[in-house]
XYZ file of C-alpha atoms in Angstrom:
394
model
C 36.482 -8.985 39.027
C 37.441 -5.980 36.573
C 34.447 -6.356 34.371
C 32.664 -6.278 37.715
C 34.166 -3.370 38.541
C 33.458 -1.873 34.962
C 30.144 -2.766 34.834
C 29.998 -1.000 38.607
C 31.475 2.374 36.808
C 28.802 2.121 33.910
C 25.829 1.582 36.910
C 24.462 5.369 36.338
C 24.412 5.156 32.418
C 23.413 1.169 32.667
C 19.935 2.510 34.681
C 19.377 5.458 32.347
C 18.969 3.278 29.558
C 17.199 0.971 31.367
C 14.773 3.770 32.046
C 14.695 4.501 28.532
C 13.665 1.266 27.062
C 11.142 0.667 29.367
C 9.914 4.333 28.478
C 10.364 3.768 25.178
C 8.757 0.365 25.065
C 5.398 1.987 27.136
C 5.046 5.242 24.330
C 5.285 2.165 22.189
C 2.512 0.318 23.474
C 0.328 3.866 24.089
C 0.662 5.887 21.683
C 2.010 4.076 18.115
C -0.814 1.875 17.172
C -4.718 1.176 18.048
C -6.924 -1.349 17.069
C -9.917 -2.432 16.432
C -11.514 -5.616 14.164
C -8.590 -7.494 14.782
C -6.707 -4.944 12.556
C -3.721 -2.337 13.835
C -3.952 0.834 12.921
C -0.862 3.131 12.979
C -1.393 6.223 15.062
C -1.037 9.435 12.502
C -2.731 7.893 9.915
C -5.663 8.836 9.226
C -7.538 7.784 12.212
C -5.656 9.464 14.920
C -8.158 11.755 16.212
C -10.769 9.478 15.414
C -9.570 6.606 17.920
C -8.293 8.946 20.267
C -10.466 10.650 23.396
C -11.571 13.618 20.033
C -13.664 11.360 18.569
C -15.028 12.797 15.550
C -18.736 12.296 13.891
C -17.114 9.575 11.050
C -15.257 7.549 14.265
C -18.299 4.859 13.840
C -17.421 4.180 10.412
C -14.401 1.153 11.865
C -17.380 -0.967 12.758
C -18.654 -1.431 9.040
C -14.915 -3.076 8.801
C -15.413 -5.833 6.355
C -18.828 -5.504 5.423
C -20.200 -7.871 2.851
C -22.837 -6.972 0.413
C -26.379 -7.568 1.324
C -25.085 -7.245 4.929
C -27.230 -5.135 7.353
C -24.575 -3.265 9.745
C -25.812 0.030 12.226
C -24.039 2.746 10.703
C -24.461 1.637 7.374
C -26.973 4.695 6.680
C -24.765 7.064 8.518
C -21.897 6.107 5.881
C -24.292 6.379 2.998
C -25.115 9.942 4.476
C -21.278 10.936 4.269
C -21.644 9.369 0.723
C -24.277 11.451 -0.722
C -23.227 14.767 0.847
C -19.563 13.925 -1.319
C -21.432 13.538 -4.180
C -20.764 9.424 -4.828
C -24.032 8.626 -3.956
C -26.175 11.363 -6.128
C -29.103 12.874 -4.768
C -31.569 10.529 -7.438
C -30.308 7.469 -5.516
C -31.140 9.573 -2.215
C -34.577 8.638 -0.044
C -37.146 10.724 -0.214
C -37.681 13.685 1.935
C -38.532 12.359 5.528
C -36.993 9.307 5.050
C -33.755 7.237 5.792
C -31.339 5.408 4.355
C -31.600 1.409 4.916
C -28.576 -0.355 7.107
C -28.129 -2.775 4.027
C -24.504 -2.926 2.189
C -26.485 -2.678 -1.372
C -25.073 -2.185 -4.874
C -25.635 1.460 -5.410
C -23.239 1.792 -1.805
C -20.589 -0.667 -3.104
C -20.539 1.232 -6.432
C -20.064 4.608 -4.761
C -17.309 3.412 -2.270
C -15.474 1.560 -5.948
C -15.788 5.290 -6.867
C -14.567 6.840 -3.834
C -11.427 4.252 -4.028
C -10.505 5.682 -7.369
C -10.920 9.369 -6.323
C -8.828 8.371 -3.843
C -5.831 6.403 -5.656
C -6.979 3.169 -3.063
C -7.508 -0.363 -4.688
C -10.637 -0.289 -6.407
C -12.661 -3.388 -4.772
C -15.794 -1.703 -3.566
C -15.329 -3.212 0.047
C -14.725 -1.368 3.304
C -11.517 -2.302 3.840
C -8.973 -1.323 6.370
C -7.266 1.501 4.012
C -11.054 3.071 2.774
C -11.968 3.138 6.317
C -8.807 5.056 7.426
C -9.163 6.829 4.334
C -12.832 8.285 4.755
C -12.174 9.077 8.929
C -9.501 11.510 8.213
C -11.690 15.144 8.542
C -11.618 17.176 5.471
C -13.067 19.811 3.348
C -16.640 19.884 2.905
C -16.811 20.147 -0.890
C -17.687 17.715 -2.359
C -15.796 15.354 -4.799
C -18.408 14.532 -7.195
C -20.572 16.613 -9.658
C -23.331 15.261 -12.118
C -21.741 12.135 -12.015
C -18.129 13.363 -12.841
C -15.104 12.635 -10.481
C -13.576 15.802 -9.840
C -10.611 14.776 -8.333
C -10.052 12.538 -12.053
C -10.901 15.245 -14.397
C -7.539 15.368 -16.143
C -8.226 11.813 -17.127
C -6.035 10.132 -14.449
C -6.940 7.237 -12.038
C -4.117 7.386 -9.402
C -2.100 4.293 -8.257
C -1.197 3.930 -4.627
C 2.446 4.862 -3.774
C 3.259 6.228 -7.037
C 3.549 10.518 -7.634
C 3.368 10.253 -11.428
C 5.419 13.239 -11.610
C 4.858 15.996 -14.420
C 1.121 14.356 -14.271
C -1.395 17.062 -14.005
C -3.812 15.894 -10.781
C -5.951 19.601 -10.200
C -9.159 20.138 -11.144
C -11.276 23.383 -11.565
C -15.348 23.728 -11.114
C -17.169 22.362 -14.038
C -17.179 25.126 -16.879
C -13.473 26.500 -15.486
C -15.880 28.831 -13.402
C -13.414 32.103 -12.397
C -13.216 36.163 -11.571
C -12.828 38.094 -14.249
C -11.559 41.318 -12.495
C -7.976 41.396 -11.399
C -8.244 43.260 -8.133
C -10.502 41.403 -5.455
C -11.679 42.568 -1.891
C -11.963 40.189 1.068
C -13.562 40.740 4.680
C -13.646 38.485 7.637
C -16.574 38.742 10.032
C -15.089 39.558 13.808
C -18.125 38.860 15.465
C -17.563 34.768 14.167
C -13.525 34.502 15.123
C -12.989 31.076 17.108
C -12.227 31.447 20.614
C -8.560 29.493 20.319
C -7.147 32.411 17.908
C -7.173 35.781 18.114
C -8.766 38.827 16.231
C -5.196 39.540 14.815
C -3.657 36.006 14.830
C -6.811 35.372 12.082
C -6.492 38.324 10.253
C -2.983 38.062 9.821
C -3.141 33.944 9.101
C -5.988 34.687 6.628
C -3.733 37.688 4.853
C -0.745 34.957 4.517
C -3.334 32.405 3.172
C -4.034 34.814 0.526
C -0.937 36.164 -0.477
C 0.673 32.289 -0.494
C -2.110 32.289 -3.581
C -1.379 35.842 -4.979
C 2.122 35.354 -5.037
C 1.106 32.626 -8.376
C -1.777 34.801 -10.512
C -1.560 38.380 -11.440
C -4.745 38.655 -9.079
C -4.636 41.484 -6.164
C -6.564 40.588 -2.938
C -6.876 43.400 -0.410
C -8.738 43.182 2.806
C -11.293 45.890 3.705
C -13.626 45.979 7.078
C -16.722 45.683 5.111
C -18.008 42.397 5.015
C -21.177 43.385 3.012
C -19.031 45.283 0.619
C -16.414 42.695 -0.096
C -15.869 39.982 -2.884
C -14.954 37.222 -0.186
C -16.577 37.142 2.884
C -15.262 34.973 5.420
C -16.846 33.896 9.031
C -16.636 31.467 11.389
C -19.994 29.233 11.819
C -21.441 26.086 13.480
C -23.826 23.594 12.936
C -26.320 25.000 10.757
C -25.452 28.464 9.806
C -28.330 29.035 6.513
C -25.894 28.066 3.697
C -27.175 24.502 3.022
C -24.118 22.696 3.836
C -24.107 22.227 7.830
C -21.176 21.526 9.990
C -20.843 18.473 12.115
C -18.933 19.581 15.618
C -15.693 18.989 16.440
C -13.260 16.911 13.081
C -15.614 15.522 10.574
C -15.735 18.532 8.047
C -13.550 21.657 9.089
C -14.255 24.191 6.108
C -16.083 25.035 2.984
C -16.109 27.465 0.282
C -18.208 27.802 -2.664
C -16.643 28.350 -6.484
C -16.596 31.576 -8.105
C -17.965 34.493 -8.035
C -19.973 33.693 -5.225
C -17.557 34.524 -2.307
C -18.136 33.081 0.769
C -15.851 30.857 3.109
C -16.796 28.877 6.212
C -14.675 27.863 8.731
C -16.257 25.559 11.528
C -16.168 27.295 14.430
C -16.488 24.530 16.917
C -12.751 22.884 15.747
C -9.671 23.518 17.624
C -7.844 25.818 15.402
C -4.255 26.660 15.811
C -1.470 28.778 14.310
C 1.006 26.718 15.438
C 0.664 22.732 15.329
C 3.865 22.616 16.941
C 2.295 24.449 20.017
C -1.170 23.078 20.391
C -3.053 22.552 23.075
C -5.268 19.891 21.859
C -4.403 16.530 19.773
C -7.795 17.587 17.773
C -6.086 21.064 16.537
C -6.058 22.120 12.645
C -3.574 24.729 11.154
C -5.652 27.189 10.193
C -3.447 28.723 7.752
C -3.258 24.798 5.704
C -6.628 24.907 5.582
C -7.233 28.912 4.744
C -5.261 28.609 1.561
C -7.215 25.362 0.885
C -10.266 26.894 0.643
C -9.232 30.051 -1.081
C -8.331 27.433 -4.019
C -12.030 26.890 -4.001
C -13.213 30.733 -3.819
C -10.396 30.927 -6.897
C -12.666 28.071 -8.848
C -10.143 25.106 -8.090
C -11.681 21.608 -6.637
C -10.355 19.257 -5.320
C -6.531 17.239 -6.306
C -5.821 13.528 -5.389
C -2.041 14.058 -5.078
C -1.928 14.079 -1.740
C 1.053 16.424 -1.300
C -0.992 18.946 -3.075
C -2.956 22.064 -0.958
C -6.496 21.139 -2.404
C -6.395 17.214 -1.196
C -9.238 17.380 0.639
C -8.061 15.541 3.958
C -6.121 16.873 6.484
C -5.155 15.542 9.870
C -5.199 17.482 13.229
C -1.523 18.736 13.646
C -0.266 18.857 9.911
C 0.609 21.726 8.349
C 0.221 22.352 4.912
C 1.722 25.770 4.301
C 3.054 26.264 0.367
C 1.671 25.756 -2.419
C 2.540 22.078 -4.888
C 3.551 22.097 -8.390
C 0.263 20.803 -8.880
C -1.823 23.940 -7.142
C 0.101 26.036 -9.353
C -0.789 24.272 -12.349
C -4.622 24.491 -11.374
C -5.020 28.220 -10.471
C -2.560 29.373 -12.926
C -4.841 27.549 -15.929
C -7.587 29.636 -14.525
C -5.493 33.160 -14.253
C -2.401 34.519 -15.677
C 0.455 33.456 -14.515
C 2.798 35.819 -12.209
C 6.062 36.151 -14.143
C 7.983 36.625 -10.949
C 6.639 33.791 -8.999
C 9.578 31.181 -8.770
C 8.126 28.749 -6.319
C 10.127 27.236 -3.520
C 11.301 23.531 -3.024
C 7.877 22.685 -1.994
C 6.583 22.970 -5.490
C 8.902 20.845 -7.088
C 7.064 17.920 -5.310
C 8.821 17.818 -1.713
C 4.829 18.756 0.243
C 4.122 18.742 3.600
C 3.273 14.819 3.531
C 7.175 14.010 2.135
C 8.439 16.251 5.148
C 6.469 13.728 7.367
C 7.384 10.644 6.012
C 10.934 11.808 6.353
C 10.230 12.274 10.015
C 8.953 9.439 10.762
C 11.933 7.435 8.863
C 14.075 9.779 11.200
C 12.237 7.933 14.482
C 12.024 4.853 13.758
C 16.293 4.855 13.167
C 16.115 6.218 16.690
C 13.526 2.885 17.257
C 16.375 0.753 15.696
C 18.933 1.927 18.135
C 17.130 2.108 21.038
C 16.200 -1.574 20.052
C 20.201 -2.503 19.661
C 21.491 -1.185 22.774
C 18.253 -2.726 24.317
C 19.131 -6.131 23.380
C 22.421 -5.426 24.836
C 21.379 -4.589 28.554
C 19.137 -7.696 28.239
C 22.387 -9.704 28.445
C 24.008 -7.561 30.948
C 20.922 -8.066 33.445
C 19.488 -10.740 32.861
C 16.445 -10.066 31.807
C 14.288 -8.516 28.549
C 14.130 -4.632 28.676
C 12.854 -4.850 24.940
C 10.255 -2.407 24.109
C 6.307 -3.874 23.779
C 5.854 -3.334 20.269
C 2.451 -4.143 18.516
């Protein structure tokens, strides 16, 4: 009778967490993990945007899942395409004019994607496996990763292993010939007329100034922004599709930026991507940071390419809703090879190898200890009422 009445005093709390495991237990079941191929894939890695209703121009890649050579899969040309405009597949190995590539899984493919898994720091097996797949659906930078053969992102001589950081190993790379400016003091204008509709005339200018100075604060260089846009040293507009530069955007994910190496100048955001100043306040599960990806592609206009450490500012994949914001050890190593280093500049925690990607990893640790408690006293009402109020986990 007196644990009846007990239990009667604990009703209220006993049906909140009720409530909460079974909420819990449906965000489970929505939101943590998708799948396709028989294979789960963990929302917020990598194919988040690509599985969700912002499917990007990559999201047909998952059905090449397991391909064997010699196979003939639809899609397969569509992933050579993606391929050859990263440089793995080089343009002598291309089709000619007019034509297409074939659907077949061939050799010159497998050897690209065994070269794409190194440039990466994935196991090297030259199949499309669950982690390349996730790997090559993230959107990203348009540059591309290969030149004349050479992987960029393994120029210092270093083929990454997964899960390691190899710390005080140099992972930066700079434009074949350590192309750079030569005067100290640089101009930069941004075309109005281009702006994206999601962020204002003075949001972008001001973003775009930050981007900069995150950059300026390294190098003894000076950037100052003028009105001129014909006048200036960097020139930076907003563009879709094909906008006359050779290097066409793909709509909405898929490739958000590109910038071409010294002392040419100009930057190109894609103008059809949701682009926010603040992830924390977006609209849309499709929306970029705008300032990560700004001081990404300044690295290139400052004659750096692309970094496999993925905590690093020029990694080349980004996620919607990530925010990369200061600059890695490794950034500063690149750019301040290229120009003199800035005596003052102390760095902040961030460069000592805590990036943007450690911050989330700690979050996610942080939920799923909430997971494990919400489990416990889950487990616990079970008992009480008879039946299971455990959360469906995949």
């Amino acid at each position: 009778m007196a644990m009846f009445r007990s239990t009667l005093l604990l009703l209220p709390l006993l049906l909140l967490l009720v409530n909460s495991c079974a909420s819990h237990g449906s965000q489970a079941h929505n939101h943590r993990v998708v799948k396709f191929g028989g294979h789960h894939f963990p929302i917020g890695q990598g194919l988040k945007a690509s599985l969700s209703d912002n499917a990007g121009p990559w999201d047909g890649f998952k059905l090449l899942l397991d391909a064997k050579l010699g196979e003939v899969r639809a899609g397969m040309a569509n992933l050579k395409m993606y391929l050859l405009q990263f440089g793995y597949i080089s343009s002598a190995d291309a089709p000619p004019a007019g034509s297409s590539f074939s659907e077949e899984f061939d050799s010159i493919t497998q050897k690209a994607i065994q070269n794409y898994q190194r440039s990466f720091g994935l196991p090297v097996t030259g199949n499309l496996d669950l982690a390349t797949l996730t790997q090559m659906i993230i959107p990203r930078c348009g540059r591309e990763d290969v030149i004349n053969g050479t992987l960029l992102m393994l120029q210092n001589g270093f083929d990454s292993v997964p899960g390691t950081q190899h710390l005080g190993v140099q992972h930066w790379s700079s434009f074949p010939g350590g192309r750079r400016w030569t005067k100290k003091n640089l101009t930069y204008a941004i075309n109005l007329s281009t702006i994206s509709s999601g962020v204002s005339v003075v949001d972008t200018q001001n973003t775009i100034d930050k981007a900069f100075a995150t950059w300026q604060a390294a190098i003894t260089l000076n950037f100052t922004r003028i009105m001129n846009i014909e006048t200036a040293d960097i020139r930076i507009s907003f563009d879709a599709l094909d906008h006359g530069d050779g290097n066409a955007f793909d709509g909405p994910l898929g490739v958000l930026a590109h910038a071409f190496a010294p002392t040419d100048g100009r930057l190109h955001f894609d103008m059809e991507e949701y682009w926010t100043i603040d992830v924390k306040t977006a609209t849309s599960s499709g929306s970029f940071d705008l300032l990560s990806v700004a001081i990404h592609e300044i690295g290139h206009i400052l004659g750096l390419e692309h970094s496999n450490f993925q905590d690093a500012i020029m990694y080349p994949s980004i996620s919607p809703l990530v925010a990369k914001q200061s600059l890695h050890a490794d950034d500063v190593a690149g750019v301040q090879a290229l120009y003199e280093a800035d005596p003052k500049y102390t760095g902040s925690p961030v460069t000592e190898g805590l990036g943007s990607q450690s911050g989330a990893v700690a979050s996610w640790d942080r939920m799923r200890t909430s997971e494990g408690m919400v489990l416990v006293v889950c487990m616990f009402m079970s008992l009480l009422v008879g039946r299971s109020l455990l959360p469906v986990i995949w």
